[in-house]
Coordinates of C-alpha atoms and ligand atoms in Angstrom, one line a residue:
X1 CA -7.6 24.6 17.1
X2 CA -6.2 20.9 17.0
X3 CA -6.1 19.7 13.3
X4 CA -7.7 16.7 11.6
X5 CA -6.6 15.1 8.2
X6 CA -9.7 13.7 6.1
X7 CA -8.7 11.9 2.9
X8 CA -11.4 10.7 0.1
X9 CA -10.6 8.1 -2.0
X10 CA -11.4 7.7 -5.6
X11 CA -14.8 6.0 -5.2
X12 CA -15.9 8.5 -2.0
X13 CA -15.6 11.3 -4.3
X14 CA -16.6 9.8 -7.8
X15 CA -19.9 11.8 -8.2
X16 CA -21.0 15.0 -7.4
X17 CA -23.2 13.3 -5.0
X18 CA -20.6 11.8 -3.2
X19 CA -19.0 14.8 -2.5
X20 CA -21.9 16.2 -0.9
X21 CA -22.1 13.5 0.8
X22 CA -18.2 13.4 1.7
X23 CA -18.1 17.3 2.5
X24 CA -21.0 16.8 4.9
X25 CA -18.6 14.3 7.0
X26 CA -16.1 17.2 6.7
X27 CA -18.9 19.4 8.2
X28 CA -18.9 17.2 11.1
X29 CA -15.8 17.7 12.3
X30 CA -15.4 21.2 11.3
X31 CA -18.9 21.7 14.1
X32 CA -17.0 20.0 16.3
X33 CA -14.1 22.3 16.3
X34 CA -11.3 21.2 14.3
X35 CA -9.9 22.8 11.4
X36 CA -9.7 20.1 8.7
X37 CA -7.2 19.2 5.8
X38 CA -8.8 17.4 3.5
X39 CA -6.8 15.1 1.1
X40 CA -8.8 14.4 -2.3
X41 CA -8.2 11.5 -5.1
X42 CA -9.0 11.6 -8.4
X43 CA -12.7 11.2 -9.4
X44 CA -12.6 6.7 -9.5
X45 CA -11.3 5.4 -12.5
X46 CA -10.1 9.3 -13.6
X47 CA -6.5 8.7 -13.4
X48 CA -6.3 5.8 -15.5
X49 CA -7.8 7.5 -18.0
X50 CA -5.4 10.3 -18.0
X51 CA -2.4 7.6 -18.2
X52 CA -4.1 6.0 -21.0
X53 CA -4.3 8.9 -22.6
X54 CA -0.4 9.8 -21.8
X55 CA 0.2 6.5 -23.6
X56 CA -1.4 6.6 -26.3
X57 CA 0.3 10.7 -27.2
X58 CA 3.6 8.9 -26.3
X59 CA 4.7 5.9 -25.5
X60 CA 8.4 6.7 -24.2
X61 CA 6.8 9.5 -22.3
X62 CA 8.4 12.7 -20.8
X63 CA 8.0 11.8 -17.3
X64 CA 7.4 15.4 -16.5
X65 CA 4.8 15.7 -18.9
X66 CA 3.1 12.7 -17.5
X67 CA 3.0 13.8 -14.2
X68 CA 1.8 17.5 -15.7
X69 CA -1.2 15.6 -17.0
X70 CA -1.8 12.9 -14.7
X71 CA -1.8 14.6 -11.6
X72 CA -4.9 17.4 -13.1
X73 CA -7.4 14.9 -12.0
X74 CA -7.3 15.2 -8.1
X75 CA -7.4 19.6 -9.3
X76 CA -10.6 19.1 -10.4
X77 CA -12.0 16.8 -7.5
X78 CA -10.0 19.5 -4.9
X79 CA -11.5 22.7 -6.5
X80 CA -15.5 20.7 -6.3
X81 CA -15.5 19.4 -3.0
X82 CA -13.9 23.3 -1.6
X83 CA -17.3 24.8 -3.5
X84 CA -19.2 22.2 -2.2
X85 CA -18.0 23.1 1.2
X86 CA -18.7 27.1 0.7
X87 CA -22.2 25.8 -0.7
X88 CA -22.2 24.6 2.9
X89 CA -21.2 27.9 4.3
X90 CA -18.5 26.1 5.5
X91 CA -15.3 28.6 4.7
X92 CA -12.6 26.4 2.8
X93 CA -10.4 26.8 -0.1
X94 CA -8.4 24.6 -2.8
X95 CA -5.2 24.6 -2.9
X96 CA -2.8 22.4 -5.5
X97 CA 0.7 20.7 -4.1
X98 CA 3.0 23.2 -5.9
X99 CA 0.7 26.0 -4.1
X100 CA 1.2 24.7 -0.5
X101 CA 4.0 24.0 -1.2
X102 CA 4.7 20.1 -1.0
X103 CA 8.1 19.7 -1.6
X104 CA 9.1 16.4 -3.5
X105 CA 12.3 14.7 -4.8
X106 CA 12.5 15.0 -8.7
X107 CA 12.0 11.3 -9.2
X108 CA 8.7 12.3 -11.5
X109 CA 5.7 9.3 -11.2
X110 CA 7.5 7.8 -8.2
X111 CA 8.2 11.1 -6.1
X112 CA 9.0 11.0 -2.7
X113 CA 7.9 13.9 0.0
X114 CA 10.5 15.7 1.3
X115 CA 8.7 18.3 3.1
X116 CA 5.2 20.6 3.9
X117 CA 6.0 23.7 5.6
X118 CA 2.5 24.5 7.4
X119 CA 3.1 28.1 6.8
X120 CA 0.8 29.0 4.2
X121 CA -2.4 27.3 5.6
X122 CA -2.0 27.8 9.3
X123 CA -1.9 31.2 8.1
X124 CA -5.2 31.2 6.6
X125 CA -6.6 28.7 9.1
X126 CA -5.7 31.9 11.7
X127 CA -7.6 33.9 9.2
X128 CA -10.9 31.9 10.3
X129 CA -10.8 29.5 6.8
X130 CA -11.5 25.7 8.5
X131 CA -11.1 23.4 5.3
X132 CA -8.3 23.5 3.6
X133 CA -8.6 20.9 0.6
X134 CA -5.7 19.8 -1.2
X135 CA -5.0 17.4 -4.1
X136 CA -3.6 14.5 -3.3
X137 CA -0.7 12.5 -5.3
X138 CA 0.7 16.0 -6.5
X139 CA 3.9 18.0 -5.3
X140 CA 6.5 19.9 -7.0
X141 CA 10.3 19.0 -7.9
X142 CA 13.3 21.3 -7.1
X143 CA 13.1 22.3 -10.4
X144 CA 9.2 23.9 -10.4
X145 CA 8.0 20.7 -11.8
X146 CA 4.7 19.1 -11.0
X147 CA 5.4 16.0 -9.8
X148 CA 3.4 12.2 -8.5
X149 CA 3.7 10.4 -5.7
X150 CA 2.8 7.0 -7.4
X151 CA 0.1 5.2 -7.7
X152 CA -2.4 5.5 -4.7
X153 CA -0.1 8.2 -3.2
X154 CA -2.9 10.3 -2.3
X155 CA -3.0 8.2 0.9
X156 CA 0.9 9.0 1.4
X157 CA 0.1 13.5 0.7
X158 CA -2.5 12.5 3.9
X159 CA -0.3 11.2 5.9
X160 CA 2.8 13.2 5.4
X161 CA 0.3 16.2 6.1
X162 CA -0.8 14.9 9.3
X163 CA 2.7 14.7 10.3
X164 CA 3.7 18.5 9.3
X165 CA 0.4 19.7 10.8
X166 CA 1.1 17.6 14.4
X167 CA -2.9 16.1 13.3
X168 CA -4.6 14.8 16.0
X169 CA -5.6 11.5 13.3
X170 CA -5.4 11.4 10.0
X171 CA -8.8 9.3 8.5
X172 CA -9.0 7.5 5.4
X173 CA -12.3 7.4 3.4
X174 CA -12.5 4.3 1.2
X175 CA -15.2 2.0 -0.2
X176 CA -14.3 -0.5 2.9
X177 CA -15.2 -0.2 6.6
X178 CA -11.8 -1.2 7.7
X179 CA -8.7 -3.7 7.6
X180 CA -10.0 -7.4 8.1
X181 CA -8.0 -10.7 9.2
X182 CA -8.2 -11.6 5.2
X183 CA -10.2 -10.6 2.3
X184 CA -13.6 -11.2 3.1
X185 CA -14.6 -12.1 -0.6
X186 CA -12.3 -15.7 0.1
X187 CA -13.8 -16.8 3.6
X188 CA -16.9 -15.2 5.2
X189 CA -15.3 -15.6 8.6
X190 CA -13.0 -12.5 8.2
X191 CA -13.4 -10.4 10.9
X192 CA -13.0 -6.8 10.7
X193 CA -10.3 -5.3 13.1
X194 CA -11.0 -2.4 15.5
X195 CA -6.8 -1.9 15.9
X196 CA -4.2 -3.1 14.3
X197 CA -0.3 -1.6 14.7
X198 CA 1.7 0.0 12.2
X199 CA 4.5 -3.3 11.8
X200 CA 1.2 -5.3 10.8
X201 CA -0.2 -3.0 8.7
X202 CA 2.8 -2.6 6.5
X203 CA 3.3 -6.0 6.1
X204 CA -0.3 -6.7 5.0
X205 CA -0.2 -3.4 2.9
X206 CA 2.9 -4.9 0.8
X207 CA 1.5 -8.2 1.1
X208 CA -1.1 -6.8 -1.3
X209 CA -4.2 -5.8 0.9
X210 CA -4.9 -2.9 -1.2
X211 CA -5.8 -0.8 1.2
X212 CA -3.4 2.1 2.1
X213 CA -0.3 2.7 -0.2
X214 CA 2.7 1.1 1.8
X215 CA 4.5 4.2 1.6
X216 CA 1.8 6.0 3.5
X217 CA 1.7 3.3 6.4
X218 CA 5.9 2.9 6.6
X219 CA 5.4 7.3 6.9
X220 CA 2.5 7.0 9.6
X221 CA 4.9 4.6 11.3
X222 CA 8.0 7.2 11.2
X223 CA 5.7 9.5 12.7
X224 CA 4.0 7.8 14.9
X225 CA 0.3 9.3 12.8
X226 CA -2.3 7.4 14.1
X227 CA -4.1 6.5 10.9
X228 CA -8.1 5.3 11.0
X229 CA -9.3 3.5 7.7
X230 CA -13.1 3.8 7.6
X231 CA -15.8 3.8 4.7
X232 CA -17.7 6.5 3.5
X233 CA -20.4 5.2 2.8
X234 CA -21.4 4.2 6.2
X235 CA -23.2 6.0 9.1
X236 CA -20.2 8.2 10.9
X237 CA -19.1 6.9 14.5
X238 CA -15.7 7.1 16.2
X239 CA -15.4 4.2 16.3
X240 CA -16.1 2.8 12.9
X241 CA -13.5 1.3 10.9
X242 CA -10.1 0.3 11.8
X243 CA -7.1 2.4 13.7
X244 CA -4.0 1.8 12.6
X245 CA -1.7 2.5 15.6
X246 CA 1.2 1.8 18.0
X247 CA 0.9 -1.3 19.3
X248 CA 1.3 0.3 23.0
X249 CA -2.5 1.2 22.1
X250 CA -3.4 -2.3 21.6
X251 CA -4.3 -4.0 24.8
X252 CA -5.0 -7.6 23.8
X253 CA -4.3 -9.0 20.2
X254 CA -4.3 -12.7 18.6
X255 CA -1.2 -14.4 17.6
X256 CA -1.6 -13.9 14.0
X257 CA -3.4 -10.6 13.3
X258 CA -4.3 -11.9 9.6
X259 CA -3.6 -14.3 6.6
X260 CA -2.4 -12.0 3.0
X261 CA -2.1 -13.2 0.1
X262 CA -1.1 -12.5 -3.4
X263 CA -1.6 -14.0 -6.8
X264 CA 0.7 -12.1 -8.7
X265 CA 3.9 -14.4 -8.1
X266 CA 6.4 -16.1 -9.7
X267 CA 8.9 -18.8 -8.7
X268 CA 12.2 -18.6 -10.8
X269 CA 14.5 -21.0 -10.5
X270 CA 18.4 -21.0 -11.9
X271 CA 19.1 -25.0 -12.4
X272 CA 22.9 -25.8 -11.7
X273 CA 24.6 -22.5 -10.9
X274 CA 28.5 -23.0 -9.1
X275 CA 28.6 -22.7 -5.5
X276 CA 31.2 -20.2 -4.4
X277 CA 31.4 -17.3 -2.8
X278 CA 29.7 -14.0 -5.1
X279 CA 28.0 -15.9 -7.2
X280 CA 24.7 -14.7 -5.3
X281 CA 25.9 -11.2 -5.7
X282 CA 26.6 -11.9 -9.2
X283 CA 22.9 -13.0 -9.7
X284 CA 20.9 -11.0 -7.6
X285 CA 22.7 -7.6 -8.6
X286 CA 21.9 -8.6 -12.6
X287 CA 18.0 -8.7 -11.3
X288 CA 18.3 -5.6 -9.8
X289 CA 20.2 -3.5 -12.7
X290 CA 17.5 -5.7 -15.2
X291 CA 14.8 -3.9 -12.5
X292 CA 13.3 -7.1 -10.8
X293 CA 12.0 -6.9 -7.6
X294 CA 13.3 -10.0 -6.0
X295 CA 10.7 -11.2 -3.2
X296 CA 11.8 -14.6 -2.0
X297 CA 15.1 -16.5 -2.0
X298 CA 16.5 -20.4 -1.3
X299 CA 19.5 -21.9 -2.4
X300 CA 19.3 -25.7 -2.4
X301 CA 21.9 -27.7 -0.9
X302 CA 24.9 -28.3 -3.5
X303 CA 26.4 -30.7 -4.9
X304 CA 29.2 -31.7 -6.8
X305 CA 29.7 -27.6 -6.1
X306 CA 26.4 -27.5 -8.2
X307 CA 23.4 -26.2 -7.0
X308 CA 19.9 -24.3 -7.6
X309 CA 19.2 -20.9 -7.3
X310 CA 15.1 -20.1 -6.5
X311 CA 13.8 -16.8 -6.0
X312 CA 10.0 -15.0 -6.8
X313 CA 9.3 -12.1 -8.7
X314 CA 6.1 -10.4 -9.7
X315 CA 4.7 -12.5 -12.9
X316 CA 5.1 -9.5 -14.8
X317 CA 8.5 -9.5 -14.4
X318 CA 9.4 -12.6 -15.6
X319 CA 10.6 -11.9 -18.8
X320 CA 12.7 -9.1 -17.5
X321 CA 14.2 -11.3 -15.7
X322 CA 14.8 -14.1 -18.1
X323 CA 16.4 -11.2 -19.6
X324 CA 18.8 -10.7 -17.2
X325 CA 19.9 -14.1 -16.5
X326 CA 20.7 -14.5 -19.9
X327 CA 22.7 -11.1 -20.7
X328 CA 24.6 -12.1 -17.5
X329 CA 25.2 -15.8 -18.7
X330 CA 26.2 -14.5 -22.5
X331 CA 28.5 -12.0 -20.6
X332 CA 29.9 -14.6 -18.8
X333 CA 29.1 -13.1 -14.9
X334 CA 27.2 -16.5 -14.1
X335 CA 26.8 -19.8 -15.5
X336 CA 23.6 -22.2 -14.9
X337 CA 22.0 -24.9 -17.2
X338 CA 18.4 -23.6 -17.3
X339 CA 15.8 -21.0 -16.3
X340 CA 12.7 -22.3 -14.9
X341 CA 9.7 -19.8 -14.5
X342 CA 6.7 -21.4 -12.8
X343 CA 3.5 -18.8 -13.0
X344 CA 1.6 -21.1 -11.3
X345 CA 2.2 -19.8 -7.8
X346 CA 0.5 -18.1 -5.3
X347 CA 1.9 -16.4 -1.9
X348 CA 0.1 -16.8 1.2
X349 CA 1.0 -15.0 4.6
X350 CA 0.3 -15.0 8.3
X351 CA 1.1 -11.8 10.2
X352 CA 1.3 -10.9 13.4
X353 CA 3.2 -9.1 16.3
X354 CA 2.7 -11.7 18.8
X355 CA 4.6 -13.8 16.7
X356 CA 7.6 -12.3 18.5
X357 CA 6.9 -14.0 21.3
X358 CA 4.9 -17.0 20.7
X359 CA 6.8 -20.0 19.6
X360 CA 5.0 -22.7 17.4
X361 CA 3.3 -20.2 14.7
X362 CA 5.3 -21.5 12.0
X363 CA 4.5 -25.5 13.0
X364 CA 0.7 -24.8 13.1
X365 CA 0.9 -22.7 9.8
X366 CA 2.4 -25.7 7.8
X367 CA 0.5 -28.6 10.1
X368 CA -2.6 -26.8 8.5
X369 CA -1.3 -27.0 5.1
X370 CA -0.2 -30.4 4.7
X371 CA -3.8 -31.3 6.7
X372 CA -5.2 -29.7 3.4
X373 CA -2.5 -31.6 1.3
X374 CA -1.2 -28.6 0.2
X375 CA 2.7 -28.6 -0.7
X376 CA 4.8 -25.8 0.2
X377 CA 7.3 -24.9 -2.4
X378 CA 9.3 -21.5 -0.8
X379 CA 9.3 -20.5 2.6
X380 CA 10.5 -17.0 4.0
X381 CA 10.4 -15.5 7.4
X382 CA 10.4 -12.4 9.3
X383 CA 10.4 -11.6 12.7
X384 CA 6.3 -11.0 12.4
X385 CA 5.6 -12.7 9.4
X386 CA 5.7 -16.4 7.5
X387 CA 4.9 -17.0 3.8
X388 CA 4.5 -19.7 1.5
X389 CA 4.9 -20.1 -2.1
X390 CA 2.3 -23.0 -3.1
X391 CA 0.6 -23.9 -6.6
X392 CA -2.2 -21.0 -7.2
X393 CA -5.4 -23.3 -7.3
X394 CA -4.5 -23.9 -3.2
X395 CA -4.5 -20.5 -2.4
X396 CA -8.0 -19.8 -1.9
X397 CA -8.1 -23.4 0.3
X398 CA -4.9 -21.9 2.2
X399 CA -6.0 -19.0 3.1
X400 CA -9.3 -20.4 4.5
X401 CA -7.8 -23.4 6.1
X402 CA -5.3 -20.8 8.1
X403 CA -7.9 -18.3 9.0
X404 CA -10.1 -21.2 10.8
X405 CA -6.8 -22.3 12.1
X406 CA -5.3 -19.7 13.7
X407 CA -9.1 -19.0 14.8
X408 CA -9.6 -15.2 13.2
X409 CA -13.0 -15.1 13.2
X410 CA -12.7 -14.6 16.8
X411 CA -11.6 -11.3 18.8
X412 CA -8.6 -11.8 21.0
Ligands
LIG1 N1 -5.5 9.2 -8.2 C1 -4.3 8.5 -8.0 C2 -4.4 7.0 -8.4 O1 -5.4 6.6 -8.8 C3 -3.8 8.7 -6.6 C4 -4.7 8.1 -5.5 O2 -5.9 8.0 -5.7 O3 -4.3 7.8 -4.5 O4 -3.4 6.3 -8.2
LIG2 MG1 -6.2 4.2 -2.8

């Protein structure tokens, strides 16, 4: 029988109630003939809990002990929604990572997936069982240790299983109907997309629509899983919510599929560093080893052999890596005059596909901006993106401004 992959969220399965609710979807699909993995999250606001808890016992934590504890609360939302199921007469059964088994690097709160061998469910799916739940965000090391996928991984165990069970889709119940051209709580024009492809996706999932954990879309794109994001609390259709997909499956699309943002940005700039060859190697690799995720770079034009270094960081990184600068100045690997950290910043995005072959994105993205008076202070590129640094009270302004712009609100 062809295979579907279900996975509920935090908030679809927060209450026994919504696991009724959430098991009778999974009835649907079992009636219409397909045997069903279902991926389950913790209970909403469950796992926190548990890491509070973890940090408060210990600060420097046992990562294995972490993940031992952490990872118990999608056991307990797994084991409900397979009685709920068999309440149901519906014949299903739990089964934790380490059980199935998914097989996970030893990298404990960050693991990575390294493989689900099917065996041990197809052979109970032969057996006539058609719901096989399973905790998400859970696997086990080399070693026999239980192990977590990071935060919001239970959308990465989904997809990973729809790809060792050949899935015909994998669905993903949350508490929104689908991926829209922005956040709809910033302008009431966003649209809600019926497709968008997998390159998109991933850039607006690590642009910070928190969606789908950008792990689980870069997998679906590997594998070619056609993902569908849909809400469960919303009367079931096929065609609710939004497929994420090749972009062979997507006839007609606009220029710019949709405008991210993020909030959570800083702009660091190194004032009078020497221009010669390595010294961006010598900077770059001290932000790395100091464990900065480096975003954006520009290096001014020198002079003198002077010049200023500018790069953006997650705000709550700065002070790692003021950290680093200065153990690499003190150690004598660079030289610059100052450190200037402006937390005032905000990043804004357009993305789309059809930027690869449409000139003129970029000059109508910053036309728009300067219309607004808004000045740009960073600007990076990609082949199917464009982002701006600009001072944080714009960005609610920019974003709206570029969505009317680039005319979202319409379908292409
Ligand atoms: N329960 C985990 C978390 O809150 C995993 C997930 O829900 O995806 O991060
Ligand atoms: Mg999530």
């Amino acid at each position: 029988m062809p295979v579907l992959v279900m996975k509920f969220g935090g908030t679809s399965v927060a209450t026994l109630d919504r696991i009724r609710r959430a098991a009778k979807r999974v009835g649907v699909e079992v009636a219409k003939g397909y045997d069903v993995i279902v991926i389950v999250s913790a209970m909403s606001g469950k796992t926190n809990e548990l890491v509070g808890w973890v940090n408060e016992t210990s600060p420097l934590f046992d990562a294995r002990e972490y993940d031992a504890v952490v990872s118990s609360g999608e056991n307990v939302t797994a084991g409900l929604m397979a009685l709920t199921l068999q309440e149901m007469d519906v014949p299903a059964r739990s089964w934790q990572g380490w059980q199935v088994p998914v097989r996970t690097t030893s990298a404990h709160s960050s693991a990575r997936i390294e493989e689900i061998p099917p065996a041990n469910i197809m052979a109970k799916f032969d057996e006539g069982m058609r719901v096989a739940v399973v905790a998400g965000f859970q696997g086990v090391s080399p070693e026999g240790r239980i192990t977590t996928l990071g935060r919001g991984g239970s959308d990465t165990t989904a997809v990973a299983f729809a790809a060792s069970f050949g899935a015909e889709r994998c669905d993903i119940y949350t508490d929104v109907d689908g991926v829209y051209t922005t956040d709809p709580r910033i302008t009431n024009k966003a649209r809600k997309l019926d497709r968008i492809s997998f390159e998109e996706m991933l850039e607006l999932a690590s642009l910070g629509a928190k969606v789908l954990q950008t792990r689980s879309v870069e997998l679906a794109m590997r594998y070619k899983v056609r993902l569908r994001v849909l809400s469960s609390f919303e009367e079931q259709s096929d065609t609710a919510g939004t497929l994420v997909c090749d972009e062979e499956e997507i006839m007609e699309s606009n220029v710019v599929a949709g405008v991210a943002y993020s909030r959570d940005e800083a702009k660091m700039t190194l004032v009078s560093v020497a221009d010669r060859p390595g010294i961006a190697a010598s900077i770059f690799s001290a932000l790395s080893v100091g464990g900065v995720n480096v975003d954006m770079i520009v290096q001014n034009i020198s002079e003198e052999g002077r010049t200023d270094m500018t790069f953006s960081c997650p705000t709550d990184q700065v002070k790692r890596a003021e950290k680093a600068m200065d153990e690499a100045k003190t150690a004598g690997v660079i030289n610059f005059h100052e450190l200037i950290a402006d937390t005032d910043v905000a990043k804004v995005s357009v993305v789309g596909i059809g930027m690869r072959s449409h000139t003129g994105v970029a000059a109508k993205m910053f036309e728009c901006l300067s219309a607004e008076g808004i000045n740009i202070k960073v600007i990076t590129t990609s082949e199917i993106k464009i982002s701006v640094l600009i001072d944080r009270k714009y960005m609610e302004l920019a974003v709206q401004a570029l969505h009317d712009a680039f005319e979202l609100e319409k379908a292409a």
